[in-house]
Short mmCIF file of C-alpha atoms and ligand atoms in Angstrom, two decimals:
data_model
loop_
_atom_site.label_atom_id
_atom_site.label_comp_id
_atom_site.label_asym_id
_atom_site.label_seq_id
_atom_site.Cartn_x
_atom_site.Cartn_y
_atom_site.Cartn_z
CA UNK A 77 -117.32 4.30 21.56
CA UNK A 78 -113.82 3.96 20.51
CA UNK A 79 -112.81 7.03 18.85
CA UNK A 80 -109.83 5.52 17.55
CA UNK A 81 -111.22 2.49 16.24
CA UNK A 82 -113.49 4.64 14.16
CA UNK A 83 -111.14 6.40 12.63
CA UNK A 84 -109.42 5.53 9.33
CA UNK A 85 -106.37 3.01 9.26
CA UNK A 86 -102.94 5.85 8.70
CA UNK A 87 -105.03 8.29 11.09
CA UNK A 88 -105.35 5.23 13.75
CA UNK A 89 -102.15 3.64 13.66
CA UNK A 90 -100.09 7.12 14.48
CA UNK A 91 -103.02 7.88 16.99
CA UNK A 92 -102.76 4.79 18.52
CA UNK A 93 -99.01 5.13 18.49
CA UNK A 94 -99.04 8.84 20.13
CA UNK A 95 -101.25 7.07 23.05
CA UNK A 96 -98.50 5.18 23.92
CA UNK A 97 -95.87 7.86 24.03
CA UNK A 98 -94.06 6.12 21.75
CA UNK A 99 -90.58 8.50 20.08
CA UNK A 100 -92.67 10.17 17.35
CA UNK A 101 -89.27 9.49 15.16
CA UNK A 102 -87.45 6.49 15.52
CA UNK A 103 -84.21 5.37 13.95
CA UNK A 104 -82.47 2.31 14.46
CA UNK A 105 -79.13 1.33 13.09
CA UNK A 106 -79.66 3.18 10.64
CA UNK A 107 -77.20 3.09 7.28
CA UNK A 108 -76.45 4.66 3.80
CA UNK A 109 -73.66 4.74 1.43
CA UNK A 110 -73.03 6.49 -1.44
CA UNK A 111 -71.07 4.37 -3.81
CA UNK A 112 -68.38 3.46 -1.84
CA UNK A 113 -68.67 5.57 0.90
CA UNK A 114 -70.69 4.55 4.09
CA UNK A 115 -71.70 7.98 5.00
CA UNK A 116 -74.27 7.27 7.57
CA UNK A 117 -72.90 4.44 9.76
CA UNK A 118 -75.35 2.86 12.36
CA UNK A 119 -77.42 5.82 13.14
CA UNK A 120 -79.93 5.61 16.21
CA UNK A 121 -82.02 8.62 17.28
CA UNK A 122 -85.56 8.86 18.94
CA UNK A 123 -87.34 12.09 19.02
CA UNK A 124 -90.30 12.20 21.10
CA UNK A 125 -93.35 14.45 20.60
CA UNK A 126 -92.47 18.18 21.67
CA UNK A 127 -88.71 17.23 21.91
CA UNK A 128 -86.01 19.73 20.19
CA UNK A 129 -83.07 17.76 19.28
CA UNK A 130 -80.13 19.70 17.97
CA UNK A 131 -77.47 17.96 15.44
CA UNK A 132 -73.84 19.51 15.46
CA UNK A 133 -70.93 18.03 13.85
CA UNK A 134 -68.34 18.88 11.26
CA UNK A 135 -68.60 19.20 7.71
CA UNK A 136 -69.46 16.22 5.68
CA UNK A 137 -70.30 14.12 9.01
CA UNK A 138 -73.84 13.15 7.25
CA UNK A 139 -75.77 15.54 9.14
CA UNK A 140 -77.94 16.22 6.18
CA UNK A 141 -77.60 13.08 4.52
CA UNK A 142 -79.79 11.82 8.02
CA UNK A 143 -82.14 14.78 8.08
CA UNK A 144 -83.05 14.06 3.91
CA UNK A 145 -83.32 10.20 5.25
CA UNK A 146 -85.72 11.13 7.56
CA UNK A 147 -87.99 13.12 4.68
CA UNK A 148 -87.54 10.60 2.74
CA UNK A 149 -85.69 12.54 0.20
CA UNK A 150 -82.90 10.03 0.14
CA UNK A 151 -83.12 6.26 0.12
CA UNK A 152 -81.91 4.29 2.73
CA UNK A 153 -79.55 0.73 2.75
CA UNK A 154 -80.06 -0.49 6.03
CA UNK A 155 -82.03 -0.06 8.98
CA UNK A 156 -85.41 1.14 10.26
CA UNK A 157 -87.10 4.99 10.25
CA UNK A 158 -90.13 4.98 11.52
CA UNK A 159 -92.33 7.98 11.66
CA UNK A 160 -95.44 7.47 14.43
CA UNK A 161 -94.52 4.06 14.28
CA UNK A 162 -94.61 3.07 10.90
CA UNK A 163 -91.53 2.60 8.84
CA UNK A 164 -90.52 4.82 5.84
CA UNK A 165 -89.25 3.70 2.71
CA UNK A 166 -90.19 -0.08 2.65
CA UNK A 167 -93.33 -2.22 3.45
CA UNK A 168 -92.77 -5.26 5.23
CA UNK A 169 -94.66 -8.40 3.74
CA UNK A 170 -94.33 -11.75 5.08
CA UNK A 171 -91.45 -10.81 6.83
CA UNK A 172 -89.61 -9.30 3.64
CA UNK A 173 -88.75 -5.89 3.05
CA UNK A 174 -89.86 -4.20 0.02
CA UNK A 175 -89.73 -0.84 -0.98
CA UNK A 176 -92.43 1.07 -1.17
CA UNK A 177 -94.43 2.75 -3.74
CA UNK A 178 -94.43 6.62 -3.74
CA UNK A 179 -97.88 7.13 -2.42
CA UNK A 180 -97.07 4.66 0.47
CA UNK A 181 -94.13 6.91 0.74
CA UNK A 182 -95.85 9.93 0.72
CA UNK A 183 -98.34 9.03 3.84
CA UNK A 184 -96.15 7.94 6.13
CA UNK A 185 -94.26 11.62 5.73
CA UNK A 186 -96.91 13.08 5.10
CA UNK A 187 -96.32 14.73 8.75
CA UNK A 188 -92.78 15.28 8.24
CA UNK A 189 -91.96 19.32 7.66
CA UNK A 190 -88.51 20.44 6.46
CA UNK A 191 -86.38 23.71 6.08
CA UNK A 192 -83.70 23.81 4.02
CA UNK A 193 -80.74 26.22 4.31
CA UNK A 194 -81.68 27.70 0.35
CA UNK A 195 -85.38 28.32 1.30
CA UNK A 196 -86.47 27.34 -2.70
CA UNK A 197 -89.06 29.70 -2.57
CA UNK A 198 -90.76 30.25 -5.77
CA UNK A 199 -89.46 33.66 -7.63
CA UNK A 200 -93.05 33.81 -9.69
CA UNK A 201 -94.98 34.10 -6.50
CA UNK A 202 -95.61 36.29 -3.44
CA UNK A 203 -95.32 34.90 0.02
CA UNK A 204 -98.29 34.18 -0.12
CA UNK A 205 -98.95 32.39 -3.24
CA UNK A 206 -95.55 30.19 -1.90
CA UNK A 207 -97.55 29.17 1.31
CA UNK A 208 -100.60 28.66 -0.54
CA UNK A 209 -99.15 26.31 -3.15
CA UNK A 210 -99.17 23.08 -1.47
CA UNK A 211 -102.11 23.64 0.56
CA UNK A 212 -103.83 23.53 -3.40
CA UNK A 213 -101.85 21.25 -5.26
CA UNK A 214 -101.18 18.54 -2.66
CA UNK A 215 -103.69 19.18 0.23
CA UNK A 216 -106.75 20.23 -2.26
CA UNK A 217 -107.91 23.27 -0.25
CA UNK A 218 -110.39 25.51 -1.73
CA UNK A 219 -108.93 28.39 -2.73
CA UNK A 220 -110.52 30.62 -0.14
CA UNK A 221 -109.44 27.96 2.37
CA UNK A 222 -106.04 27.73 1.60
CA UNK A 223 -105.75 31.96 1.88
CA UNK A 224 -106.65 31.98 5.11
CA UNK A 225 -104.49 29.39 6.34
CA UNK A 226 -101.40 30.34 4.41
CA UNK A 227 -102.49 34.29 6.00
CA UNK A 228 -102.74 32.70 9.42
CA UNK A 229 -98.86 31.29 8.89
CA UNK A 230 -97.61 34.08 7.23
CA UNK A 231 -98.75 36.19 10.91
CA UNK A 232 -97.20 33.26 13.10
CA UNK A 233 -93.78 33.72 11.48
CA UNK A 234 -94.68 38.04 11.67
CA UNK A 235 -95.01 38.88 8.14
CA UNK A 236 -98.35 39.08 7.38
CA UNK A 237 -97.72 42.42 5.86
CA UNK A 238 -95.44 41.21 3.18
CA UNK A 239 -97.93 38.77 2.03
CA UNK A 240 -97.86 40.68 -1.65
CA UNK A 241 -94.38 40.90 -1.50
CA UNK A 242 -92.01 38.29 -4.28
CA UNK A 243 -89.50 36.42 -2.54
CA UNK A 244 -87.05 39.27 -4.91
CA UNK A 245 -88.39 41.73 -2.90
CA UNK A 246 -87.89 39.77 0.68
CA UNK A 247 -84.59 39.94 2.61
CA UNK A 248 -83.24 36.80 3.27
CA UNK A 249 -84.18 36.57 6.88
CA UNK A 250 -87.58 36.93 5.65
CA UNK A 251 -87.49 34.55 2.91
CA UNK A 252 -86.67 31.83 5.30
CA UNK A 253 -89.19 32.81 7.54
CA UNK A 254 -91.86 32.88 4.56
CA UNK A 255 -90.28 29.37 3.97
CA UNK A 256 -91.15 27.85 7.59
CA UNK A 257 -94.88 29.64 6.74
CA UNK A 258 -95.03 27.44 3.71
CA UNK A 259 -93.74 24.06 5.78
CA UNK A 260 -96.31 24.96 8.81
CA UNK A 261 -98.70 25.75 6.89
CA UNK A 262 -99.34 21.40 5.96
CA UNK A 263 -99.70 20.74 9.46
CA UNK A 264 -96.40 18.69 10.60
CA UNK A 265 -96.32 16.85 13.65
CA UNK A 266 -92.32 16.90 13.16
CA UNK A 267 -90.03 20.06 11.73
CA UNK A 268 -86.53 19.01 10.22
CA UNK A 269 -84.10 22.31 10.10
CA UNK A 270 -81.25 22.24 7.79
CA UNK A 271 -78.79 24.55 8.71
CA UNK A 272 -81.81 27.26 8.57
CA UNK A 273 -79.69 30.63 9.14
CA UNK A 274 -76.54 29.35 7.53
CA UNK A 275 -77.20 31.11 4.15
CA UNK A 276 -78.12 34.60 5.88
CA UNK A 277 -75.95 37.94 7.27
CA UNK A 278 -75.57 37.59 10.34
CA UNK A 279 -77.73 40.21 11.20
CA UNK A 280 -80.81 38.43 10.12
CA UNK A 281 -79.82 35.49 12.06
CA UNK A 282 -82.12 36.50 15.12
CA UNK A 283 -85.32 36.97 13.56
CA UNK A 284 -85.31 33.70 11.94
CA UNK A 285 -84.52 31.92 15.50
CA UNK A 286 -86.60 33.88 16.86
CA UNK A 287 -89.33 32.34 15.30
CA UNK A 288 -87.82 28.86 15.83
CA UNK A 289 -87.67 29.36 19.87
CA UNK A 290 -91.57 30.83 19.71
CA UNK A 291 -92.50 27.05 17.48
CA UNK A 292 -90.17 25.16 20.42
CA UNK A 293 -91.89 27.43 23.12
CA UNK A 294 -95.36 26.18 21.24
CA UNK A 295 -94.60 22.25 21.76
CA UNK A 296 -93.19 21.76 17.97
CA UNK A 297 -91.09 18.65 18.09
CA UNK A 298 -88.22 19.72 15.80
CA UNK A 299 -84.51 17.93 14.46
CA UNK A 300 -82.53 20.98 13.88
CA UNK A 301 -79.26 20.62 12.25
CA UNK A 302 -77.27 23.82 13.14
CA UNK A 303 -73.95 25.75 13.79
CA UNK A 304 -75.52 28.35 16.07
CA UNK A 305 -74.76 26.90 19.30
CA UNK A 306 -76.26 29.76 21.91
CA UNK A 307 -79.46 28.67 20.21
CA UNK A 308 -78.79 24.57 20.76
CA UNK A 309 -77.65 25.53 24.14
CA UNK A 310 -80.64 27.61 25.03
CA UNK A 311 -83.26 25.62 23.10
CA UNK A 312 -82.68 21.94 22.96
CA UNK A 313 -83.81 19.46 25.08
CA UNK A 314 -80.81 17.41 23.52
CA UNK A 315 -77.89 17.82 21.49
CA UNK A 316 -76.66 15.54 19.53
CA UNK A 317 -72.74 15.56 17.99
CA UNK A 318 -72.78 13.47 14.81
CA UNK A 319 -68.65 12.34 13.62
CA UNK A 320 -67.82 10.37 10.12
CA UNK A 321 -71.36 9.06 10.31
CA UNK A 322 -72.58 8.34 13.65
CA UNK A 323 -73.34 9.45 16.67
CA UNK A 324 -70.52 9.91 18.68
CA UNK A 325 -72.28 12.02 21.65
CA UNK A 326 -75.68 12.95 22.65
CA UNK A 327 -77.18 14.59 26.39
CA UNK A 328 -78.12 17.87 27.58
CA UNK A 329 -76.73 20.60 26.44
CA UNK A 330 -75.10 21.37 29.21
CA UNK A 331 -73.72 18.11 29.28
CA UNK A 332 -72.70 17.87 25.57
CA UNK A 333 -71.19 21.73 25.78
CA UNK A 334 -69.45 21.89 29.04
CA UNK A 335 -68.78 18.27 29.93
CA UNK A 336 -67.41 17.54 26.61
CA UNK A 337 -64.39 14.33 27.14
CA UNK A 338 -64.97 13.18 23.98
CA UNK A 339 -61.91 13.89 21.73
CA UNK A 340 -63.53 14.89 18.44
CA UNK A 341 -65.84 17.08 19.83
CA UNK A 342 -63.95 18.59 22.22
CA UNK A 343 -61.54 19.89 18.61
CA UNK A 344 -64.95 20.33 17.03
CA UNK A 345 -65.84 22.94 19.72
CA UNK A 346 -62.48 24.42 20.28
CA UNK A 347 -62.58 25.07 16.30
CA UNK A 348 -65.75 27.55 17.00
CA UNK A 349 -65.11 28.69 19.83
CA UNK A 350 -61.63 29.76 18.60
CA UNK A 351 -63.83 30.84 15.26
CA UNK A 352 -66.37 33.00 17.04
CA UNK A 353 -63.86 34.38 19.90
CA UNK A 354 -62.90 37.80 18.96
CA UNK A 355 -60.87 39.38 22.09
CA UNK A 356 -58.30 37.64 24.11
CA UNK A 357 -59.82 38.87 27.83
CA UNK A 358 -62.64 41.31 26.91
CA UNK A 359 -63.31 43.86 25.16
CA UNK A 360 -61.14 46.53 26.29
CA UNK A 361 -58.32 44.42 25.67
CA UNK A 362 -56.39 45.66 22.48
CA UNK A 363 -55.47 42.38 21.59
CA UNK A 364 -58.28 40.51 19.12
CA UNK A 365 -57.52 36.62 18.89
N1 ATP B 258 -75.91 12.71 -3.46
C1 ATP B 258 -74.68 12.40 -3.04
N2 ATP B 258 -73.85 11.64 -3.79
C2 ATP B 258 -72.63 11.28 -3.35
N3 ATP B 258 -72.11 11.65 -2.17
C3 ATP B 258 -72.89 12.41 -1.36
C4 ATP B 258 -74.20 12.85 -1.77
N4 ATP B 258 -74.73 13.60 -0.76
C5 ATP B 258 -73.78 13.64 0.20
N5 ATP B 258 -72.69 12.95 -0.16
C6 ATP B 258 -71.48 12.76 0.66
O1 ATP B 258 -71.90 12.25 1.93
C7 ATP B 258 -71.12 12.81 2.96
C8 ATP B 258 -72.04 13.47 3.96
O2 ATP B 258 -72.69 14.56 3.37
P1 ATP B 258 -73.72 15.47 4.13
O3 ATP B 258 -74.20 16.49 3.16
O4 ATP B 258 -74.74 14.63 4.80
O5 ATP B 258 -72.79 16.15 5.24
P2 ATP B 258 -73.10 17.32 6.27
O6 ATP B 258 -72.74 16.81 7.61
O7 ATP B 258 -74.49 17.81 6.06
O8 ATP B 258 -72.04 18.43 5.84
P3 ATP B 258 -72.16 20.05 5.84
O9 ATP B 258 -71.94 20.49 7.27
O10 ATP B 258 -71.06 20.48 4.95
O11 ATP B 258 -73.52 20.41 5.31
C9 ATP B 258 -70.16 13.77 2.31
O12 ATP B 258 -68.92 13.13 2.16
C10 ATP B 258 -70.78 14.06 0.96
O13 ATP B 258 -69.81 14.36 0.02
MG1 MG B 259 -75.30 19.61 5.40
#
C-alpha cells in the first residue's frame, strides 16, 4: 500500500515533497515594492528541513518585509515562494498566475509559524488561554484537547507554572516565550523569528534564546531575523546578510563573520562590533571605547 497515495491531496503533495528532500522554503527571484520603492529586489533563499538560517542586515534592508512575505502577511509582485513545494499567494492555471483566495492562502501556510518582536499577546487572557486560542478558533480542538496541548507548550518553553498568569503580570522575556508556546503550539514545520529579543532588557535576552537553541537543538527548521550575533554565530547553519533588498552574502557563519570581503558588511559589522565593544584591550584597561 502506498501510504502517501492514500492520503489526502495538501497532506500528499508536501509529503511527497519532504521525500524528496526538497528546501522546505523556497524563494526565487523574489520581488516587492511599495509604491515606488523596490524594497525586496530579487530575493532567493532555500531553507531545508531542520536548517537555521539567520538574516542580518541594516535597518530598512527588507529583512521583515521577506520574513511577512514568507507568512504571507504581505503580498508579493514578482517571483515564486513556495512552502513544501507549493507556491504561496497565487494559483497557477493554464499557465497564468492568479492570486489566490484566502483559504487557498491559508493551507499552503498553514505550516508556517512566526514570532514577532511585539509578542501581541492578548491582555484579556492568561498564558494559557493565549496558547489555547488558536488551537479552538482555527484548529477546532475540544476544549479539553486544546488544554493539554497549549500545557504541554507552555512546559517546552519552561513556564508551565505561569499558566494563570496575564501577559500584565509576565515579564517580557516571558511574554515572548509564552508567544513561541502559542506559535508551537499549531504544529509548524517552519518558525519565522522577527527580531524576537529586540524589544526586551537585555537581561532577559538569554532565556528567550535559550529556548530558541533547545527548538534548533530539537530539529526545528527556523528563518530568524536577528541582531544578536553570538547566537547566529553559535546556532545557524547559515547566515545570511541582506543589503537595500537582496542578498548580498550568505555561508557559514564562520565564513560570513570572519571572512567577511564584502564592503557593506564588513561597515555593517564594524558598526556592532564598535556598538557592543566596551573596553579598548580588556577589562582592566581604564580606557572604555
Ligand atoms: N507597509 C509598508 N508601506 C510602505 N513602506 C514600507 C512598508 N513596510 C516596510 N516599508 C519600507 O520597506 C523598507 C524595508 O522595510 P523592512 O521593515 O522590511 O526593513 P527591516 O530590514 O526589517 O528594517 P528594521 O531592521 O528596521 O526592522 C523600508 O524602507 C520601509 O520603510
Ligand atoms: Mg524589521
Amino acid at each position: 500500500m502506498n501510504a502517501i497515495a492514500d492520503m489526502p491531496s495538501s497532506a500528499s503533495n508536501a509529503a511527497a515533497h519532504a521525500q524528496r528532500g526538497a528546501p522546505l522554503i523556497d524563494v526565487r527571484d523574489l520581488r516587492k515594492r511599495f509604491g515606488e520603492v523596490e524594497v525586496l529586489r530579487g530575493v532567493d533563499l532555500q531553507i531545508a528541513r531542520s536548517e537555521v538560517v539567520c538574516i542580518i542586515g541594516p535597518s530598512g534592508s527588507g529583512k521583515s518585509t521577506l520574513l511577512r512575505c514568507l507568512a504571507a502577511l504581505e503580498t508579493y509582485d514578482q517571483g515564486d515562494v513556495r512552502i513544501e513545494g507549493e507556491l504561496l499567494g497565487y494559483s497557477e492555471r493554464n499557465g497564468k498566475r492568479v492570486r489566490a483566495s484566502q483559504g487557498e492562502i491559508n493551507r499552503v501556510r498553514r505550516n508556517v509559524g512566526m514570532v514577532f518582536q511585539q509578542f501581541n499577546l492578548w491582555p484579556h487572557m492568561t498564558a494559557l488561554g493565549n496558547v489555547m486560542e488558536a488551537l479552538l478558533r482555527v484548529q477546532r480542538l475540544p476544549h479539553a484537547e486544546a488544554r493539554r496541548r497549549a500545557n504541554e507548550m507552555l512546559e517546552t518553553v519552561g513556564l508551565s507554572h505561569k499558566g494563570d498568569a496575564y501577559p500584565a503580570k509576565l515579564s517580557g522575556g516571558q511574554q515572548q516565550r509564552v508567544a513561541i508556546a502559542r506559535a508551537l503550539a499549531m504544529e509548524p514545520h517552519i518558525m519565522l523569528f522577527d527580531e524576537p529579543t529586540s524589544a526586551l532588557d537585555p537581561e532577559l535576552v538569554g532565556e528567550v534564546l535559550q529556548v530558541m537553541k533547545q527548538l534548533a537543538r530539537d530539529g526545528m527548521t527556523m528563518a530568524v531575523v536577528t541582531h544578536e550575533m553570538g547566537f547566529a554565530a553559535q546556532v545557524a547553519d547559515k547566515v545570511m546578510f541582506i543589503d537595500e533588498g537582496r542578498i548580498a552574502v550568505q555561508g557559514k557563519p564562520r565564513e560570513v563573520f570572519h571572512d567577511a570581503g564584502q564592503p557593506r558588511l564588513r561597515q555593517f559589522l564594524q558598526n556592532y562590533f564598535d556598538r557592543n565593544a566596551f573596553w579598548a584591550r580588556g577589562p582592566d584597561d581604564e580606557a572604555p571605547l
